XYZ file of C-alpha atoms in Angstrom:
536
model
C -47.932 14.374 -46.259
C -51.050 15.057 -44.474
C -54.243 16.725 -46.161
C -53.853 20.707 -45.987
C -57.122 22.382 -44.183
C -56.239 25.938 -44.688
C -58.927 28.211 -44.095
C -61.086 26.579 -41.390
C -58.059 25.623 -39.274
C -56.095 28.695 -39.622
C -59.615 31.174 -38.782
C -59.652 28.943 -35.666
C -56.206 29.219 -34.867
C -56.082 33.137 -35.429
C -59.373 33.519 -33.571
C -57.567 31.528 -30.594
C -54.278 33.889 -30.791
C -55.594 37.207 -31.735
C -55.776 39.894 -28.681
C -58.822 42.036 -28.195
C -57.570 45.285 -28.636
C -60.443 47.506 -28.630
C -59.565 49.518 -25.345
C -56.309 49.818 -26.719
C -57.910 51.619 -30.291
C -60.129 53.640 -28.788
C -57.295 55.514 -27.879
C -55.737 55.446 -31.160
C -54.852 58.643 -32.474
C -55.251 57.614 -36.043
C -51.512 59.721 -36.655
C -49.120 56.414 -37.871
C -50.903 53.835 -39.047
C -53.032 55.253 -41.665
C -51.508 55.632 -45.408
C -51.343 59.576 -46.416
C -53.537 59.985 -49.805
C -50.294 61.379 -51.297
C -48.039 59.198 -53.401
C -45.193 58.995 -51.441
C -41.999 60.576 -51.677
C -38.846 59.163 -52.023
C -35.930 60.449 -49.838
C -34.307 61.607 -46.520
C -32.792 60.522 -43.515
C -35.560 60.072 -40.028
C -33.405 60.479 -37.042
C -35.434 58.624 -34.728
C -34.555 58.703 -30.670
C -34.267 55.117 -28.927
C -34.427 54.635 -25.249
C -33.156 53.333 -23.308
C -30.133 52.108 -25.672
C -30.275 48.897 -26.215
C -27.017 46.829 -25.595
C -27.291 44.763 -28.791
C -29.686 45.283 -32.068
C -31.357 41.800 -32.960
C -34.195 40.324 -31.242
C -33.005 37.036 -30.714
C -31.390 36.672 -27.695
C -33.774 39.360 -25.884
C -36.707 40.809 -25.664
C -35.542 44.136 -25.214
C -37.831 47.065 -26.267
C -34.813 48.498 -28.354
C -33.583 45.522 -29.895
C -37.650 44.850 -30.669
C -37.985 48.467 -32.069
C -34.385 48.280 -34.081
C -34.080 44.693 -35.284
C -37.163 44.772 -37.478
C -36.089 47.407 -39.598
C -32.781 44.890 -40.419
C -34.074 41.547 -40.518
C -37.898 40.206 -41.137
C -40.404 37.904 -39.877
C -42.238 35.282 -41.805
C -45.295 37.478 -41.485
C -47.297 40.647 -40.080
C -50.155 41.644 -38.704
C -53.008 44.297 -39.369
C -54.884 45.914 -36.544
C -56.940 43.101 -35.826
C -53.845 40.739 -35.572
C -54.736 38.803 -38.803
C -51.551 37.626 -40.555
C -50.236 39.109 -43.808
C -47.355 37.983 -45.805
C -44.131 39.099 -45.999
C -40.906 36.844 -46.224
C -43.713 34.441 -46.472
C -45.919 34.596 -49.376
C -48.785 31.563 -48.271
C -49.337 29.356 -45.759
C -51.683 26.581 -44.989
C -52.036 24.618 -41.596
C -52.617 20.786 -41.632
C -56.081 19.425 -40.618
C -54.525 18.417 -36.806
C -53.054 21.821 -36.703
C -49.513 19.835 -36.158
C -48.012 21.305 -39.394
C -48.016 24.507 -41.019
C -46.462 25.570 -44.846
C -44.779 28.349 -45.577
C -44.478 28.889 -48.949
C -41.407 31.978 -48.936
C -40.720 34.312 -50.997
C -38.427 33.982 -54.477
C -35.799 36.281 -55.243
C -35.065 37.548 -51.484
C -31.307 38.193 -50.068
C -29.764 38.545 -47.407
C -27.616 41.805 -46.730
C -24.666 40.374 -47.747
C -25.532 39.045 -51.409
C -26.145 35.529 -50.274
C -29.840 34.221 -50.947
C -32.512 33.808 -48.614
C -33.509 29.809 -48.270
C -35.547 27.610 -46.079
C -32.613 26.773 -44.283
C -32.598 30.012 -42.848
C -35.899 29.631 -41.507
C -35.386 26.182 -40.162
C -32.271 27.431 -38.461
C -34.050 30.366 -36.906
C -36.932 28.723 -35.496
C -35.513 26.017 -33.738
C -32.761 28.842 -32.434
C -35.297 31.002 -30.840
C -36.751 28.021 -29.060
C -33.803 27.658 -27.603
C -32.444 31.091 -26.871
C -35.201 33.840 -27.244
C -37.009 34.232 -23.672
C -40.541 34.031 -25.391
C -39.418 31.836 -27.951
C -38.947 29.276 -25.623
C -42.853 28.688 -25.116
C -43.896 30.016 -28.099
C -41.866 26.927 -29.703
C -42.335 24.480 -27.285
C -43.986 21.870 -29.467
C -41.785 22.263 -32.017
C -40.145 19.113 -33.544
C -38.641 19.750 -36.508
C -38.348 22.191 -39.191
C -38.429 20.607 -42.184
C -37.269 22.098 -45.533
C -38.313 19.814 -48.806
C -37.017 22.652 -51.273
C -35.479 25.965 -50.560
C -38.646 27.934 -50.915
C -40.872 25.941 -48.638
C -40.421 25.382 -44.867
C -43.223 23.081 -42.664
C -43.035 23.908 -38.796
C -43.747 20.168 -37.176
C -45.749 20.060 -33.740
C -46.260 17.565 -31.526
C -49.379 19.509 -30.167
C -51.005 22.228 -31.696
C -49.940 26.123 -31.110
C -52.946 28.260 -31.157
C -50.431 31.370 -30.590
C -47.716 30.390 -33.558
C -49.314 31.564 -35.894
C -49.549 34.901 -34.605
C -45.757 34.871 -32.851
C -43.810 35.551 -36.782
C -42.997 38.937 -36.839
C -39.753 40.349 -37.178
C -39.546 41.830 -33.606
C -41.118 38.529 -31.754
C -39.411 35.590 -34.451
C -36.523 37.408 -36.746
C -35.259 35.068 -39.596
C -31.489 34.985 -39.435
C -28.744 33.763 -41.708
C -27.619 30.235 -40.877
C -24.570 31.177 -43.021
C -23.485 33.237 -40.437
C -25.226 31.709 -37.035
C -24.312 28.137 -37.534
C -21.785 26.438 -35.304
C -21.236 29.457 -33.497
C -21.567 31.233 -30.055
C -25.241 32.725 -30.723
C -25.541 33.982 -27.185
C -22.318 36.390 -28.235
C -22.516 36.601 -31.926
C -20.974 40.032 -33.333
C -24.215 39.823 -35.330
C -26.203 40.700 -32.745
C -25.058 44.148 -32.829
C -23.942 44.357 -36.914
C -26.756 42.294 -38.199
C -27.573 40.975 -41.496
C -30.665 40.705 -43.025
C -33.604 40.624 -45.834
C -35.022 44.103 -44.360
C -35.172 47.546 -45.951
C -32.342 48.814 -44.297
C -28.760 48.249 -44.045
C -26.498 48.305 -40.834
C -23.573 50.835 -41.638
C -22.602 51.271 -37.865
C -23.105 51.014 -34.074
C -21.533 53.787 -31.769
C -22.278 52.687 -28.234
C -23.470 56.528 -26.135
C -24.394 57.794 -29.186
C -25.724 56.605 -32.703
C -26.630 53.794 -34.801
C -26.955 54.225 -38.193
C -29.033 52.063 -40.885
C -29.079 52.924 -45.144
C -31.648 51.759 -47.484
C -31.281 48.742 -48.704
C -31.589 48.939 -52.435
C -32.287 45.536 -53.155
C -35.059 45.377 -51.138
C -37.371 42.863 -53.049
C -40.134 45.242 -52.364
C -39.747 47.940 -54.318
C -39.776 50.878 -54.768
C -39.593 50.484 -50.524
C -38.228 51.874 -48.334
C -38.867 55.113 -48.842
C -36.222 56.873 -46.744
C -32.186 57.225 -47.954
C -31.645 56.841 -44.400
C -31.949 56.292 -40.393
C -29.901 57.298 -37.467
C -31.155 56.473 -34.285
C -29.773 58.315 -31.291
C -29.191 57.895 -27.967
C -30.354 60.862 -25.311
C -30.441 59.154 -21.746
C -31.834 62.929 -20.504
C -35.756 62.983 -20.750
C -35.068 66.682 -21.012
C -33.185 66.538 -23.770
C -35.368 64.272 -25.570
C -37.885 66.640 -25.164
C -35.809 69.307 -26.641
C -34.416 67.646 -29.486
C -38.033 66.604 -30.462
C -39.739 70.197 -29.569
C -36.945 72.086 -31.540
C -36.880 69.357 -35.184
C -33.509 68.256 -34.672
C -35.557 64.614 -33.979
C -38.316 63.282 -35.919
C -39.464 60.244 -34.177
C -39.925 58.557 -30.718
C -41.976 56.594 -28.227
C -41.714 56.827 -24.395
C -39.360 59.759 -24.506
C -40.678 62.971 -23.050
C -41.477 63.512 -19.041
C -45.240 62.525 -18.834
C -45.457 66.152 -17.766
C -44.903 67.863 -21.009
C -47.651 65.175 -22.577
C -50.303 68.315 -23.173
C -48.368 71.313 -23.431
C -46.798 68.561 -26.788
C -50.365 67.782 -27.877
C -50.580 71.850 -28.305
C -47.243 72.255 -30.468
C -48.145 73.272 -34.260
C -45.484 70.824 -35.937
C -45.962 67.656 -34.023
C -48.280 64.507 -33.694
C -48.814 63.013 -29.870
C -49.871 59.374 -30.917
C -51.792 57.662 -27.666
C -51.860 54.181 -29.584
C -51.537 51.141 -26.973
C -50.003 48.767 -30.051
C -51.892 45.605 -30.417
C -48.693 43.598 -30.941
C -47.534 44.727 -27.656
C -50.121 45.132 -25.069
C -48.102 46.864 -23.088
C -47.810 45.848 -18.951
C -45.415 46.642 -15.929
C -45.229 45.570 -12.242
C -42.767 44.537 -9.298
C -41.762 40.978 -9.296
C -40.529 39.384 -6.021
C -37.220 37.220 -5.751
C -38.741 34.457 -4.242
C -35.318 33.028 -3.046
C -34.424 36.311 -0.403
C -36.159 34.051 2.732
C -37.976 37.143 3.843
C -40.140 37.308 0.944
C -40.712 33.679 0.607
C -43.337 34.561 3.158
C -47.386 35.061 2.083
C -47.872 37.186 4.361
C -44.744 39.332 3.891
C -45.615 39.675 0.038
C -49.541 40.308 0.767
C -48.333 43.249 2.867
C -45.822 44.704 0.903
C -49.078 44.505 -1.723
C -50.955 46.725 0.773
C -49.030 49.171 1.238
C -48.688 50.279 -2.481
C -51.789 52.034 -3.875
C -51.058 51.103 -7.879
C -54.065 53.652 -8.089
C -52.452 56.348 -6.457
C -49.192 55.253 -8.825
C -50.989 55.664 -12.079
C -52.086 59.486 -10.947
C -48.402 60.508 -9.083
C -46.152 58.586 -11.781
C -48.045 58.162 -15.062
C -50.275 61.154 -14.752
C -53.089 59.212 -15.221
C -52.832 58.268 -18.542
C -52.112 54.284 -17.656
C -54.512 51.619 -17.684
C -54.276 49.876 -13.965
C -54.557 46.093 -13.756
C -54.650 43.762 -10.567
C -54.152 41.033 -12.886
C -50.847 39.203 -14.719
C -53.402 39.489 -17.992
C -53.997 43.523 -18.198
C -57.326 44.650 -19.173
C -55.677 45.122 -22.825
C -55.825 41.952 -23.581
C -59.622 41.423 -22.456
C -60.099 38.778 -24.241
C -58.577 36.957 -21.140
C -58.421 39.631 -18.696
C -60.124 38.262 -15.381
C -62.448 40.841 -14.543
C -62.949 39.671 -10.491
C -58.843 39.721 -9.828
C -58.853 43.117 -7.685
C -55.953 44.504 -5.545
C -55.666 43.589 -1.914
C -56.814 46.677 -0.154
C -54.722 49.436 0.191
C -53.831 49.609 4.086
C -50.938 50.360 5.634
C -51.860 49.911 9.059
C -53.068 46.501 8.656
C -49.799 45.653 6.808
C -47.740 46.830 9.532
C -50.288 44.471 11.933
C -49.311 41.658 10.042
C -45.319 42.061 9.755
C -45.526 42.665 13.078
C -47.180 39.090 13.636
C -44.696 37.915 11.188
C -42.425 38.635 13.857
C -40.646 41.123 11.856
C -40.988 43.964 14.352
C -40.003 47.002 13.716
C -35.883 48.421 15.347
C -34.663 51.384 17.394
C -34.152 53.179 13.975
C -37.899 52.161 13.016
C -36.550 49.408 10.105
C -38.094 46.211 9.983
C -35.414 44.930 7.140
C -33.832 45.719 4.067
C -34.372 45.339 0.728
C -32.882 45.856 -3.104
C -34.554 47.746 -5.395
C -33.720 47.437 -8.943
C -35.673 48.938 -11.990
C -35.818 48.276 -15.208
C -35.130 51.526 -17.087
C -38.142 51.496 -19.383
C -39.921 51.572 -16.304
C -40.028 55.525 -14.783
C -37.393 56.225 -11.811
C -40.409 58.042 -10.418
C -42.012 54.269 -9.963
C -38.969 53.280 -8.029
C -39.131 56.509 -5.883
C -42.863 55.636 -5.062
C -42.574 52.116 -4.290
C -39.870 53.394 -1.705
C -41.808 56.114 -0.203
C -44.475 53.522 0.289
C -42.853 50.668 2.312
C -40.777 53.239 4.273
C -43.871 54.426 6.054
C -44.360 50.168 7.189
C -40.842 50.005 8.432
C -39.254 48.527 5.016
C -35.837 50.605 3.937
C -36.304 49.637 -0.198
C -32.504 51.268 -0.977
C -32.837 51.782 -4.907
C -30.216 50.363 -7.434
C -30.012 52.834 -10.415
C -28.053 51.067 -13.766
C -27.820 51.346 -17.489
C -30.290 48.777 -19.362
C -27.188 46.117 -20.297
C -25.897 46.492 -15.984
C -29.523 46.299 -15.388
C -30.550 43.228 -17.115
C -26.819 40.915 -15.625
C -28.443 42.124 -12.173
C -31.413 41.123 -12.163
C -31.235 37.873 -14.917
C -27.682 36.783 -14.380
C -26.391 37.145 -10.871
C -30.273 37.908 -9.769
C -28.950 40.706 -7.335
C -32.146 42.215 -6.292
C -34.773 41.557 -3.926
C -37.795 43.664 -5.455
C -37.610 44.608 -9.167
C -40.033 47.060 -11.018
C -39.796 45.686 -14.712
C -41.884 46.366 -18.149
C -42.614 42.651 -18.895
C -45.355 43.215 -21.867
C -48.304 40.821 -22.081
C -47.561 41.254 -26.039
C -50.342 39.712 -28.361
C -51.513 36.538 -26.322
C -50.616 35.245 -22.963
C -48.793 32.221 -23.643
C -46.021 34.331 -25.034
C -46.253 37.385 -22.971
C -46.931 36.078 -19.468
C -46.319 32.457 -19.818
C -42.501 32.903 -19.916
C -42.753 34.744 -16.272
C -44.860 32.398 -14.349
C -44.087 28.998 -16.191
C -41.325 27.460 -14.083
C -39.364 25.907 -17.072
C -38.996 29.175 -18.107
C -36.627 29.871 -15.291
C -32.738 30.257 -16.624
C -30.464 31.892 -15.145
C -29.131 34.194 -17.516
C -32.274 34.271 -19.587
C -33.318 38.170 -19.943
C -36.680 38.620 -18.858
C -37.899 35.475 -18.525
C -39.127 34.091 -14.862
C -37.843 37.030 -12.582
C -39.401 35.993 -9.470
C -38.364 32.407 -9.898
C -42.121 31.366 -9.316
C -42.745 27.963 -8.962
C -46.151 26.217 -8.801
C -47.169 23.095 -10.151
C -51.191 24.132 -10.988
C -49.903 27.472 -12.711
C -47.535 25.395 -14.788
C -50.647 22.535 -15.944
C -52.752 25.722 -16.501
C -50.449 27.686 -18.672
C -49.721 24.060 -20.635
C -52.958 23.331 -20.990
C -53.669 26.758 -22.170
C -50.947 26.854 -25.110
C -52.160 24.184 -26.810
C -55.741 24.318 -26.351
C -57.709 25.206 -29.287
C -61.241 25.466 -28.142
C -61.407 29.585 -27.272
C -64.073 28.682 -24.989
C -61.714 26.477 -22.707
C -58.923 28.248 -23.478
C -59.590 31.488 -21.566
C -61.393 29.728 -18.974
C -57.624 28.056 -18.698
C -56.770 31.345 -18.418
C -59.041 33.083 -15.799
C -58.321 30.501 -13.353
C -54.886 30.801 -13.850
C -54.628 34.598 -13.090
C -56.490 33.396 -9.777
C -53.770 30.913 -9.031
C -50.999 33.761 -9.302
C -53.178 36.198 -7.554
C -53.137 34.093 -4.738
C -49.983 33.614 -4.644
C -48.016 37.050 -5.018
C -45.168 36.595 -7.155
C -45.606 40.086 -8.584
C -48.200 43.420 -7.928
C -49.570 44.317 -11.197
C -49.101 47.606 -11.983
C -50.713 47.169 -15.911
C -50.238 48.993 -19.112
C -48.309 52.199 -18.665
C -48.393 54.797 -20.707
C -47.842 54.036 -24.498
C -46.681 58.491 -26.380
C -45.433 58.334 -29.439
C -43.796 61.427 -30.370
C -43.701 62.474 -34.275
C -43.343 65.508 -36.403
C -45.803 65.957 -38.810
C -44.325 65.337 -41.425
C -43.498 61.394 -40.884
C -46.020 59.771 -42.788
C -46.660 55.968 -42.009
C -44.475 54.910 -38.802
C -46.354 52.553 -37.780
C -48.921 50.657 -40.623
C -49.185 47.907 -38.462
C -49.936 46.268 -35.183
C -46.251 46.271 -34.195
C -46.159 49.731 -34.139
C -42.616 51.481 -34.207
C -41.769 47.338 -33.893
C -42.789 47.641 -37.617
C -40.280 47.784 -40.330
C -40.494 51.587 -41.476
C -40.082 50.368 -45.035
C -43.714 52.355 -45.535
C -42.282 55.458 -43.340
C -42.087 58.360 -45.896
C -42.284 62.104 -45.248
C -44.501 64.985 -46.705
């Protein structure tokens, strides 16, 4: 075994992973994440709005912002993360991080089960890891290097490398890495599992039942090994697909909780409402980001100059005013100014101009017809993303001759379009740079990372040798200096090449009624547990 440097490795390696989130607090409202003074109170069901609804629960398979926001409160992660992204424990008790940074000890902890009375081991943290390396669309970078998982007792589980990970450390949380039972994954079809919708887990809560259009409903778990947590009896989440409605349900108390629900419209007359808490927080954990990805394999986009005037005849400025009211946070770059750590500050938008676009489709030879239409295009969105976006992305490249005809679908339709049978030509998704690039943006632009099938993974299928020794380079490099210099020129190489048009971090409005205490104690946000959620 080799000789355990704990401290001075591991500061190193959170330093490297950690996301500077300032801009991000600076909005913080200060409403979820701080602990009332009060003891608090046992008791009561949250009904808590989800949207879109998700198509499965667990976090394995996807990245989906329901499943991220749902599975958490079911099954754990190793750790999680204060506001400054510094690791605490939680199935994990300790952990220590050889002097090479090639091998890092959990010690877990005793006395945990799983949902269904069997107990928590090792195993089941071997199993999981080397499962979301395979099948988890982040996973599969954050993971990379990962040889083995090897499991000398039942309460102690070493993570092998063959190069270091300056982001692992930082990638265990339930909504990014969810432990799973190998008793019931093993030997099966994981892609499909039925457990993927009725999960089992260590959590706080208890799946009871799924109704697809309508509810899910979770019960505390009262084993929980931390006691006397959670607080609440129980959750049901509902499903509203009407923004309207949303609104209503939250306005009138028959909804407690929810993020990204209302019209961006109603934002102040909420912030005025006597019984309810409009939370502004930009979660660390998630560093929020959306844009419009190219498919690289429809021939007419395949061309520079096509994609650099599509790019100029979008004013993301313009977007952020007309579809987020302003309250986004506009980014020319794949690495949004959240994370500015690595954010490259001279990446600006090709200039907004129309008539210069048209000049060069025209040289293109893509002229415009007797009915004024250069060509055609799809136009899918993802649904976290507004339909508003969609509508201005359309108006926009109409007026240079480019008919954008809009594909509206549920999230599950959505995500077989655009991942599976990669029906689309343009596609405005919600592809969050999450707590450090190599997980959040590495899995669009790294070209190993295209799968077809894989959700939200490499959407454009972009291909370029540099960006792929870059991104490498950058996910095992240790030295923060060289690391985001790995980094900056990176977001130069993808600039220049216009896979996507950066749109950057929309809106992040959490909706709660005052008397939810503790949603979100956390960086993950409402990706947290609620185990702490209590109300007054």
């Amino acid at each position: 075994m080799k000789k355990w440097g704990r401290r001075t490795f591991a500061r190193s390696v959170i330093a490297a992973a950690a996301v500077v989130a300032a801009g991000a607090l600076a909005a913080l409202s200060g409403l979820g994440q701080l602990a009332n003074a009060a003891e608090p109170k046992q008791g009561g069901t949250l009904t808590w709005i989800v949207t879109p609804e998700p198509s499965s629960i667990l976090p394995l398979t996807t990245t989906a912002g329901g499943n991220t926001e749902l599975g958490p409160k079911i099954v754990e992660g190793l750790l999680t993360y204060d506001f400054n992204l510094n690791p605490k424990p939680l199935l994990a008790t300790s952990w220590s991080i050889s002097k090479d940074g090639l091998q890092y000890r959990f010690n877990l902890r005793r006395g945990v089960k799983w949902h269904d009375g069997k107990d928590f081991t090792s195993a089941d943290v071997a199993f999981s890891i080397l499962t979301l390396k395979t099948v988890h669309p982040r996973g599969r970078a954050t993971f990379a290097n990962v040889t083995e998982v090897q499991t000398p007792d039942p309460l102690t589980a070493i993570i092998v490398l063959s190069k270091p990970s300056p982001t692992l450390l930082t990638a265990l949380a339930g909504a990014e890495s969810p432990i799973v039972p190998k008793h019931l994954y093993d030997k099966t079809d994981i892609l499909n599992s039925k457990y993927n919708s009725a999960p089992v887990g260590t959590g706080p809560f208890i799946f009871k039942e799924f109704v697809k259009g309508s509810h899910i409903v979770l019960e505390r778990n009262p084993n929980y090994w931390d006691k006397p947590k959670p607080y609440l009896d129980k959750i049901i989440v509902r499903f509203i697909p009407d923004a309207l409605a949303r609104a209503a349900a939250l306005e009138s108390g028959s909804a407690d909780l929810a993020g990204q629900a209302i019209p961006l419209s109603d934002v102040t007359r909420f912030s005025k409402l006597p019984k309810i808490n409009v939370d502004t927080t930009n979660w660390a954990y998630i560093g929020l980001q959306q844009q419009l990805y190219f498919n690289l394999d429809t021939p007419v986009l395949q061309k520079l100059e096509v994609r650099r005037a599509i790019s100029q005849a979008i004013d993301v400025n313009a977007l952020n005013k007309v579809v987020w009211y302003g309250y986004g946070k506009v980014s020319a770059s794949v690495i949004g100014t959240l994370n500015s750590k690595y954010h490259n500050p001279d990446i600006k938008y090709f200039p907004y101009n129309p008539k210069e676009a048209e000049a060069a489709l025209d040289a293109a030879g893509l002229k415009r017809g007797a009915d004024g239409i250069r060509f055609r295009l799809r136009l899918l969105y993802n649904p976290f993303q507004e339909r508003r976006a969609a509508d201005f992305v359309r108006q926009s490249l109409s007026r240079i001759g480019i008919d954008a005809n809009i594909e509206n679908y549920d999230f599950g339709t959505y995500v077989t379009k655009a991942y599976t049978e990669r029906a689309f030509d343009l596609t405005l998704e919600a592809l969050a740079n999450v707590f450090d690039p190599t997980v959040g943006v590495q899995r669009v632009f790294w070209s190993k990372n295209f799968k077809v099938g894989l959700p939200f993974s490499n959407a454009p299928h972009y291909v370029n040798p540099e960006a792929d020794r870059l991104l490498e380079a950058a996910s095992v490099e240790v030295d923060e200096t060289r690391r985001r210099q790995l980094f900056l020129d990176f977001q130069k190489v993808v600039h220049d090449d216009i896979p996507s048009i950066e749109f950057g971090a929309n809106p992040s409005i959490t909706i709660a009624a005052k008397k939810v205490k503790n949603y979100a104690p956390t960086a993950e946000g409402l990706r947290g547990s609620f185990a702490e959620l209590y109300f007054d």
